[in-house]
Short mmCIF file of C-alpha atoms and ligand atoms in Angstrom, two decimals:
data_model
loop_
_atom_site.label_atom_id
_atom_site.label_comp_id
_atom_site.label_asym_id
_atom_site.label_seq_id
_atom_site.Cartn_x
_atom_site.Cartn_y
_atom_site.Cartn_z
CA UNK A 1 0.23 0.29 0.14
CA UNK A 2 1.34 3.29 -1.31
CA UNK A 3 -0.13 5.46 1.54
CA UNK A 4 2.64 8.27 1.27
CA UNK A 5 3.25 7.97 -3.06
CA UNK A 6 1.37 11.69 -3.08
CA UNK A 7 3.26 12.86 -0.83
CA UNK A 8 7.27 12.42 -2.26
CA UNK A 9 8.00 14.31 -5.02
CA UNK A 10 11.31 14.11 -6.90
CA UNK A 11 12.45 17.42 -6.26
CA UNK A 12 12.48 17.62 -2.28
CA UNK A 13 10.53 20.78 -1.40
CA UNK A 14 12.07 21.40 2.03
CA UNK A 15 10.43 23.97 4.32
CA UNK A 16 11.28 27.67 4.34
CA UNK A 17 11.34 30.14 6.85
CA UNK A 18 9.26 30.01 10.22
CA UNK A 19 6.12 28.37 10.52
CA UNK A 20 3.78 28.13 13.08
CA UNK A 21 2.98 24.93 15.62
CA UNK A 22 0.90 24.98 18.95
CA UNK A 23 2.87 24.35 21.77
CA UNK A 24 -0.17 21.57 23.09
CA UNK A 25 0.27 20.19 19.30
CA UNK A 26 4.38 19.21 20.33
CA UNK A 27 3.79 17.79 23.69
CA UNK A 28 -0.06 15.92 22.93
CA UNK A 29 2.12 14.18 19.77
CA UNK A 30 5.49 13.95 22.07
CA UNK A 31 3.41 11.90 24.70
CA UNK A 32 1.77 9.73 22.47
CA UNK A 33 5.12 8.32 22.36
CA UNK A 34 6.31 8.30 25.59
CA UNK A 35 2.98 6.20 26.36
CA UNK A 36 4.33 3.47 23.98
CA UNK A 37 6.75 2.74 26.35
CA UNK A 38 4.17 1.38 29.41
CA UNK A 39 1.61 -1.22 27.02
CA UNK A 40 -0.43 -1.08 30.49
CA UNK A 41 -1.22 2.37 30.68
CA UNK A 42 -2.39 3.18 27.55
CA UNK A 43 -2.69 6.82 26.73
CA UNK A 44 -1.52 7.31 30.42
CA UNK A 45 -0.17 11.18 29.92
CA UNK A 46 -3.60 12.11 27.93
CA UNK A 47 -6.13 10.76 30.31
CA UNK A 48 -3.16 12.49 33.08
CA UNK A 49 -3.10 15.59 30.97
CA UNK A 50 -7.47 15.66 30.90
CA UNK A 51 -7.82 14.82 34.65
CA UNK A 52 -5.61 17.39 35.71
CA UNK A 53 -6.49 20.27 33.35
CA UNK A 54 -10.61 20.15 34.75
CA UNK A 55 -9.30 19.95 38.47
CA UNK A 56 -7.34 22.84 37.70
CA UNK A 57 -10.26 24.70 36.07
CA UNK A 58 -12.83 23.30 38.66
CA UNK A 59 -10.30 24.75 41.61
CA UNK A 60 -9.85 28.22 39.74
CA UNK A 61 -6.13 28.61 38.21
CA UNK A 62 -5.80 31.20 36.17
CA UNK A 63 -6.16 30.57 31.56
CA UNK A 64 -1.88 31.06 31.33
CA UNK A 65 -1.40 28.50 34.38
CA UNK A 66 -4.49 25.88 33.54
CA UNK A 67 -2.12 26.00 30.13
CA UNK A 68 0.96 24.80 31.76
CA UNK A 69 -1.00 22.32 33.93
CA UNK A 70 -2.20 20.60 30.64
CA UNK A 71 1.19 20.55 28.86
CA UNK A 72 2.94 19.40 32.42
CA UNK A 73 0.90 16.64 32.83
CA UNK A 74 1.35 15.76 28.63
CA UNK A 75 5.14 15.40 29.11
CA UNK A 76 5.17 14.77 32.74
CA UNK A 77 6.75 11.57 32.78
CA UNK A 78 9.19 12.17 29.61
CA UNK A 79 11.78 10.78 32.32
CA UNK A 80 10.96 7.25 31.82
CA UNK A 81 12.44 7.19 28.58
CA UNK A 82 15.87 6.93 30.44
CA UNK A 83 14.80 4.81 32.84
CA UNK A 84 13.30 1.54 33.84
CA UNK A 85 11.31 3.31 36.88
CA UNK A 86 7.94 1.95 35.03
CA UNK A 87 6.85 -1.29 37.45
CA UNK A 88 7.12 1.24 40.34
CA UNK A 89 4.88 3.90 39.71
CA UNK A 90 1.74 1.96 39.01
CA UNK A 91 1.74 1.45 42.73
CA UNK A 92 -0.50 4.05 44.04
CA UNK A 93 1.50 5.26 47.22
CA UNK A 94 5.22 5.09 45.79
CA UNK A 95 6.44 6.13 48.79
CA UNK A 96 9.72 8.00 49.21
CA UNK A 97 9.85 10.78 45.87
CA UNK A 98 13.03 11.73 45.83
CA UNK A 99 14.64 8.25 45.20
CA UNK A 100 12.54 8.80 42.40
CA UNK A 101 14.34 9.93 39.03
CA UNK A 102 12.58 10.51 36.28
CA UNK A 103 10.74 13.01 37.27
CA UNK A 104 14.44 14.92 38.11
CA UNK A 105 15.21 13.97 34.82
CA UNK A 106 12.66 14.60 32.74
CA UNK A 107 13.03 18.23 34.36
CA UNK A 108 16.67 18.37 33.45
CA UNK A 109 16.32 17.72 30.18
CA UNK A 110 13.16 19.83 29.35
CA UNK A 111 15.56 22.84 30.36
CA UNK A 112 17.34 23.17 27.34
CA UNK A 113 13.76 23.95 25.37
CA UNK A 114 13.09 28.08 26.15
CA UNK A 115 10.03 27.59 25.17
CA UNK A 116 9.11 24.56 28.06
CA UNK A 117 11.55 26.18 30.31
CA UNK A 118 8.30 26.75 32.59
CA UNK A 119 7.24 23.02 32.63
CA UNK A 120 10.94 22.38 34.01
CA UNK A 121 10.14 23.38 37.30
CA UNK A 122 6.03 21.43 37.41
CA UNK A 123 7.51 18.34 36.35
CA UNK A 124 10.23 18.02 39.00
CA UNK A 125 8.12 18.43 41.66
CA UNK A 126 4.93 15.66 40.49
CA UNK A 127 5.64 13.33 42.90
CA UNK A 128 5.33 15.80 45.80
CA UNK A 129 2.84 14.86 48.34
CA UNK A 130 1.25 17.88 49.94
CA UNK A 131 1.90 16.68 53.27
CA UNK A 132 6.10 17.01 52.77
CA UNK A 133 5.59 20.16 50.44
CA UNK A 134 2.35 21.87 51.64
CA UNK A 135 3.40 25.61 50.10
CA UNK A 136 5.14 24.41 46.56
CA UNK A 137 2.69 25.72 43.55
CA UNK A 138 -0.73 24.03 42.47
CA UNK A 139 0.54 22.61 39.51
CA UNK A 140 2.39 20.09 40.36
CA UNK A 141 -0.18 19.23 43.20
CA UNK A 142 -2.39 18.87 40.76
CA UNK A 143 -0.45 16.33 38.10
CA UNK A 144 0.29 14.26 41.19
CA UNK A 145 -3.54 14.04 42.11
CA UNK A 146 -4.59 13.41 38.62
CA UNK A 147 -1.63 10.73 38.20
CA UNK A 148 -2.70 9.31 40.92
CA UNK A 149 -6.54 8.52 39.93
CA UNK A 150 -5.46 7.43 36.39
CA UNK A 151 -3.53 4.69 38.43
CA UNK A 152 -6.19 3.71 40.59
CA UNK A 153 -8.27 3.46 36.95
CA UNK A 154 -9.01 -0.32 35.79
CA UNK A 155 -8.59 0.11 32.65
CA UNK A 156 -10.71 -3.32 31.61
CA UNK A 157 -13.74 -1.57 33.37
CA UNK A 158 -15.85 2.05 32.50
CA UNK A 159 -14.17 4.59 34.81
CA UNK A 160 -17.82 5.71 35.60
CA UNK A 161 -18.14 2.32 37.41
CA UNK A 162 -15.11 2.76 39.65
CA UNK A 163 -15.96 6.71 40.33
CA UNK A 164 -17.30 5.62 44.34
CA UNK A 165 -14.26 3.64 45.16
CA UNK A 166 -11.83 6.25 43.40
CA UNK A 167 -13.37 9.62 44.98
CA UNK A 168 -13.38 6.94 48.57
CA UNK A 169 -9.64 6.41 48.21
CA UNK A 170 -8.93 9.70 47.04
CA UNK A 171 -10.62 11.77 49.92
CA UNK A 172 -9.17 9.45 52.18
CA UNK A 173 -5.58 10.89 51.17
CA UNK A 174 -6.64 14.95 51.10
CA UNK A 175 -4.08 17.00 53.50
CA UNK A 176 -2.07 14.24 53.44
CA UNK A 177 -0.76 12.83 49.42
CA UNK A 178 -2.86 15.42 48.31
CA UNK A 179 -4.15 19.08 49.06
CA UNK A 180 -7.10 19.35 50.17
CA UNK A 181 -8.81 22.31 48.21
CA UNK A 182 -8.19 19.92 45.02
CA UNK A 183 -9.52 16.95 46.17
CA UNK A 184 -12.45 18.97 47.26
CA UNK A 185 -12.14 20.61 43.14
CA UNK A 186 -11.97 17.05 42.11
CA UNK A 187 -14.75 15.15 43.87
CA UNK A 188 -17.34 17.82 42.40
CA UNK A 189 -16.88 15.52 38.98
CA UNK A 190 -18.19 12.40 40.50
CA UNK A 191 -21.96 12.53 39.81
CA UNK A 192 -21.36 14.28 36.58
CA UNK A 193 -21.39 11.73 34.09
CA UNK A 194 -19.38 13.40 30.79
CA UNK A 195 -16.07 13.41 33.27
CA UNK A 196 -15.80 10.26 33.33
CA UNK A 197 -17.01 9.15 29.58
CA UNK A 198 -14.90 12.06 28.37
CA UNK A 199 -12.03 10.56 30.02
CA UNK A 200 -12.80 7.06 28.60
CA UNK A 201 -12.87 8.54 24.97
CA UNK A 202 -10.04 7.40 22.58
CA UNK A 203 -8.54 11.15 21.70
CA UNK A 204 -8.43 13.94 24.44
CA UNK A 205 -7.23 16.53 21.48
CA UNK A 206 -10.60 18.24 20.70
CA UNK A 207 -11.98 17.48 24.18
CA UNK A 208 -8.32 19.36 25.60
CA UNK A 209 -8.91 22.44 23.42
CA UNK A 210 -12.04 23.50 24.53
CA UNK A 211 -10.44 24.13 28.04
CA UNK A 212 -8.03 26.85 26.58
CA UNK A 213 -6.76 28.56 23.45
CA UNK A 214 -2.66 27.30 23.32
CA UNK A 215 -0.06 29.68 22.38
CA UNK A 216 0.63 29.39 19.02
CA UNK A 217 4.24 29.70 18.18
CA UNK A 218 5.73 31.13 14.99
CA UNK A 219 8.77 28.26 15.67
CA UNK A 220 11.77 29.45 13.21
CA UNK A 221 14.22 26.45 12.29
CA UNK A 222 16.24 27.26 15.45
CA UNK A 223 13.53 26.42 18.01
CA UNK A 224 12.89 23.37 16.02
CA UNK A 225 16.60 22.77 16.56
CA UNK A 226 16.37 23.44 19.73
CA UNK A 227 13.36 21.08 20.57
CA UNK A 228 14.46 18.71 18.25
CA UNK A 229 18.47 18.28 19.89
CA UNK A 230 16.04 17.85 23.13
CA UNK A 231 14.17 14.90 21.68
CA UNK A 232 18.32 13.61 20.33
CA UNK A 233 19.01 13.52 23.93
CA UNK A 234 16.23 12.24 25.51
CA UNK A 235 16.92 9.05 22.63
CA UNK A 236 20.39 8.75 23.17
CA UNK A 237 20.96 8.96 26.58
CA UNK A 238 18.96 5.82 27.03
CA UNK A 239 22.10 4.08 26.51
CA UNK A 240 25.56 5.24 27.04
CA UNK A 241 26.65 3.41 24.13
CA UNK A 242 24.85 5.45 21.61
CA UNK A 243 25.13 8.78 23.84
CA UNK A 244 26.40 10.66 21.07
CA UNK A 245 24.42 8.71 17.96
CA UNK A 246 21.52 11.49 17.14
CA UNK A 247 23.93 14.10 17.35
CA UNK A 248 27.16 12.39 15.48
CA UNK A 249 24.03 11.62 12.46
CA UNK A 250 22.81 14.94 12.16
CA UNK A 251 26.19 16.77 12.10
CA UNK A 252 27.40 14.03 9.71
CA UNK A 253 24.16 14.80 7.46
CA UNK A 254 24.56 18.32 7.59
CA UNK A 255 27.79 18.40 6.51
CA UNK A 256 27.28 15.77 3.37
CA UNK A 257 24.48 18.40 2.36
CA UNK A 258 26.90 21.03 2.32
CA UNK A 259 28.51 18.99 -0.26
CA UNK A 260 25.73 17.97 -1.87
CA UNK A 261 24.66 22.00 -2.86
CA UNK A 262 22.00 22.48 0.26
CA UNK A 263 21.63 25.46 1.38
CA UNK A 264 22.08 26.80 4.84
CA UNK A 265 18.44 26.54 5.72
CA UNK A 266 17.96 23.58 4.22
CA UNK A 267 21.06 22.10 5.96
CA UNK A 268 19.73 23.11 9.18
CA UNK A 269 16.89 20.96 8.34
CA UNK A 270 18.67 17.86 7.43
CA UNK A 271 20.36 18.44 10.75
CA UNK A 272 17.02 18.08 12.69
CA UNK A 273 15.99 15.71 10.70
CA UNK A 274 18.44 13.69 11.99
CA UNK A 275 18.15 14.43 15.38
CA UNK A 276 14.82 12.76 15.07
CA UNK A 277 15.56 9.60 12.51
CA UNK A 278 15.67 7.35 15.85
CA UNK A 279 12.68 8.74 17.48
CA UNK A 280 10.85 6.09 17.06
CA UNK A 281 13.65 4.21 19.26
CA UNK A 282 11.53 5.51 22.22
CA UNK A 283 9.07 2.92 21.88
CA UNK A 284 11.39 0.01 21.78
CA UNK A 285 11.74 -1.62 25.10
CA UNK A 286 14.60 -0.81 27.25
CA UNK A 287 15.98 -3.93 27.42
CA UNK A 288 16.49 -4.45 23.64
CA UNK A 289 17.81 -0.98 23.78
CA UNK A 290 20.26 -1.54 26.59
CA UNK A 291 20.95 -5.32 25.43
CA UNK A 292 24.67 -6.29 25.96
CA UNK A 293 25.31 -8.45 23.40
CA UNK A 294 23.91 -8.94 19.89
CA UNK A 295 20.46 -8.94 19.34
CA UNK A 296 18.24 -12.42 18.71
CA UNK A 297 16.07 -12.77 15.84
CA UNK A 298 13.33 -11.71 17.54
CA UNK A 299 14.94 -8.93 19.55
CA UNK A 300 15.99 -7.41 15.77
CA UNK A 301 12.86 -7.35 14.76
CA UNK A 302 11.99 -5.92 17.50
CA UNK A 303 14.27 -3.37 16.91
CA UNK A 304 13.47 -2.56 13.53
CA UNK A 305 10.09 -1.23 13.95
CA UNK A 306 11.86 1.64 15.67
CA UNK A 307 11.81 3.11 11.57
CA UNK A 308 7.92 2.48 11.53
CA UNK A 309 7.22 4.58 14.74
CA UNK A 310 9.64 7.73 13.49
CA UNK A 311 7.48 7.36 10.28
CA UNK A 312 4.54 7.21 12.24
CA UNK A 313 5.22 10.09 15.37
CA UNK A 314 6.26 12.07 12.52
CA UNK A 315 3.54 11.90 10.41
CA UNK A 316 0.70 12.88 13.66
CA UNK A 317 2.97 16.60 13.32
CA UNK A 318 2.23 18.40 10.40
CA UNK A 319 5.45 20.94 10.57
CA UNK A 320 7.21 18.17 9.57
CA UNK A 321 5.79 16.92 5.96
CA UNK A 322 9.09 17.46 4.23
CA UNK A 323 11.66 16.35 7.23
CA UNK A 324 9.70 12.89 8.24
CA UNK A 325 10.90 11.18 5.08
CA UNK A 326 14.70 11.88 5.80
CA UNK A 327 14.49 10.84 8.92
CA UNK A 328 12.28 8.18 8.19
CA UNK A 329 13.69 6.11 5.66
CA UNK A 330 17.19 5.77 7.36
CA UNK A 331 16.98 2.16 6.87
CA UNK A 332 15.73 1.72 3.72
CA UNK A 333 18.11 0.81 0.86
CA UNK A 334 18.20 2.18 -3.17
CA UNK A 335 17.79 -1.61 -4.20
CA UNK A 336 14.65 -2.15 -2.38
CA UNK A 337 16.17 -3.96 0.81
CA UNK A 338 15.98 -1.90 3.10
CA UNK A 339 12.82 -1.32 5.48
CA UNK A 340 9.91 -0.94 6.86
CA UNK A 341 8.71 0.63 3.51
CA UNK A 342 11.35 -1.16 0.82
CA UNK A 343 11.44 1.95 -0.93
CA UNK A 344 13.79 2.20 -4.17
CA UNK A 345 15.81 4.40 -6.30
CA UNK A 346 12.90 6.76 -7.82
CA UNK A 347 11.43 7.03 -3.73
CA UNK A 348 14.17 8.34 -1.81
CA UNK A 349 15.75 11.71 -2.70
CA UNK A 350 18.90 13.18 -1.65
CA UNK A 351 18.18 14.14 1.74
CA UNK A 352 16.86 9.99 2.34
CA UNK A 353 20.35 8.89 1.03
CA UNK A 354 22.59 10.91 2.84
CA UNK A 355 20.80 10.65 5.79
CA UNK A 356 21.41 6.38 5.78
CA UNK A 357 24.86 6.88 4.88
CA UNK A 358 25.54 9.00 7.84
CA UNK A 359 23.56 6.53 10.08
CA UNK A 360 25.30 3.54 8.77
CA UNK A 361 28.80 6.06 9.07
CA UNK A 362 27.80 6.52 12.84
CA UNK A 363 26.42 3.26 13.53
CA UNK A 364 30.04 1.43 12.14
CA UNK A 365 32.44 3.73 13.82
CA UNK A 366 30.78 3.79 17.42
CA UNK A 367 31.50 1.03 20.02
CA UNK A 368 28.80 -1.76 20.93
CA UNK A 369 28.26 -3.81 24.22
CA UNK A 370 29.52 -6.27 22.02
CA UNK A 371 32.16 -4.33 19.91
CA UNK A 372 34.28 -1.86 19.35
CA UNK A 373 33.86 1.01 16.99
CA UNK A 374 35.38 -0.08 13.81
CA UNK A 375 37.98 2.31 12.17
CA UNK A 376 37.97 4.59 9.25
CA UNK A 377 39.34 2.67 6.81
CA UNK A 378 37.47 -0.47 7.26
CA UNK A 379 34.13 1.81 8.02
CA UNK A 380 34.83 2.97 4.55
CA UNK A 381 35.55 -0.34 2.47
CA UNK A 382 31.59 -1.86 4.02
CA UNK A 383 30.24 1.57 2.44
CA UNK A 384 31.76 0.62 -0.70
CA UNK A 385 30.56 -2.70 -0.65
CA UNK A 386 27.15 -0.87 -0.17
CA UNK A 387 27.64 1.16 -3.03
CA UNK A 388 28.82 -1.52 -4.95
CA UNK A 389 25.21 -3.67 -4.69
CA UNK A 390 23.76 -0.57 -5.46
CA UNK A 391 22.07 -0.27 -1.85
CA UNK A 392 23.67 3.59 -0.74
CA UNK A 393 24.08 6.05 -3.06
CA UNK A 394 28.45 6.52 -4.97
CA UNK A 395 27.84 10.01 -5.32
CA UNK A 396 27.58 11.33 -2.39
CA UNK A 397 29.29 8.20 -0.61
CA UNK A 398 31.82 9.73 -2.97
CA UNK A 399 31.50 13.33 -0.78
CA UNK A 400 31.61 11.39 2.32
CA UNK A 401 35.28 10.01 1.62
CA UNK A 402 36.11 13.96 0.14
CA UNK A 403 35.34 15.44 3.40
CA UNK A 404 36.23 12.44 5.62
CA UNK A 405 38.62 14.44 7.40
CA UNK A 406 36.31 17.72 8.28
CA UNK A 407 33.72 14.60 8.57
CA UNK A 408 35.85 12.67 11.75
CA UNK A 409 36.88 16.02 13.04
CA UNK A 410 33.18 17.11 13.89
CA UNK A 411 31.98 13.91 14.59
CA UNK A 412 34.93 13.75 17.59
CA UNK A 413 34.50 17.19 19.34
CA UNK A 414 30.87 16.80 18.65
CA UNK A 415 31.26 12.88 20.91
CA UNK A 416 33.69 14.28 23.67
CA UNK A 417 30.82 17.69 24.11
CA UNK A 418 28.26 15.14 24.21
CA UNK A 419 29.56 12.80 26.66
CA UNK A 420 30.72 15.77 28.77
CA UNK A 421 26.94 15.91 29.40
CA UNK A 422 26.08 12.87 29.14
CA UNK A 423 27.87 12.39 32.45
CA UNK A 424 26.71 15.40 33.49
CA UNK A 425 23.46 13.76 33.18
CA UNK A 426 24.14 10.49 35.06
CA UNK A 427 24.59 12.64 38.23
CA UNK A 428 21.12 14.01 37.65
CA UNK A 429 20.30 10.18 37.85
CA UNK A 430 22.15 9.33 41.74
FE1 FE2 B 1 5.89 10.19 37.07
FE1 FE2 B 2 2.28 9.36 35.59
FE1 FE2 B 3 17.72 3.60 12.82
#
């Protein structure tokens, strides 16, 4: 099924200048992938956002604070991408919040996205209990309450039929885990059927939008770069062996695009696609990502899903219409033997082709748990075999070889820079 046929055009149609996107769209779509990781808690982020928004509005927060509550709720567990705390979080009372690292990680990484900075502090405190921190702002306490309500709800039964039990448990923690005024606001929904029915609706997009008009940002490529670098780190920091992968692919691809004649704006767009190319890996089991040895056939099949996930996620973001092909087709080969779409040369633009080469080049030169990174000569000879077999573009490979010193220099200095950042980041976990 060639469902993207009409969207692919031979002369790559790049974005130009700036474009409009709302903070809500970015957070809402990113939260979809965060939920891939915890298959037992489907739509957790969308549901928590719905509950938290309803409570915040009922409690009387002003519109700008409701907006931040919704956005932070949509991203509250984003730090889970780099930890394995998922199981513990399904217990109603987790105990000591200071032992949880996912809130610190999420907050730490989000600090770097200038337009999401206000969310960082809220996310850091989203497991704080009222009795331990009675003076903190309402937003994190409301998200904590909403999060615990969602944890209590059994996904196999309609929420409406669980309302009495849920409201009893929540009431019993008023003044302890939760702020009494927030509990009071929540209890106002107890007998309002629509609240429980909306909670079980599959898509919260329209429902959440009815509460508030979200800011529309006129994001330029620099803002997008900032956001996608953050996503790149989220992907890479899951495993020490790939801690610099996305940043190196992004910069290798951008350098290749420069020598392929792309203008400066287009080079930046290639770089953005590089940061995003493995975003689908966020949906892959951390066990496979961190496995200390070669993958079995089944694990490999699981890992290969990531390219489709990249495609799936980026398709939901309208702004990435062109970037998504460069990002999502990085495992496609010119002879149709790649995956997941098995596209052939006539469907793979220069941008897609150079991304594939940048990805293979980076992967081969990286250390893996079961092998050391390859030396440059061996890497290039493997790439030459790929080109001879009709899998990758010979002209782009020639460009890589001609500029190998510059590419290696950029790659090494970025590696050192990002490793320093990664080590800093690991301190957050302690
Ligand atoms: Fe959490
Ligand atoms: Fe949560
Ligand atoms: Fe990949």
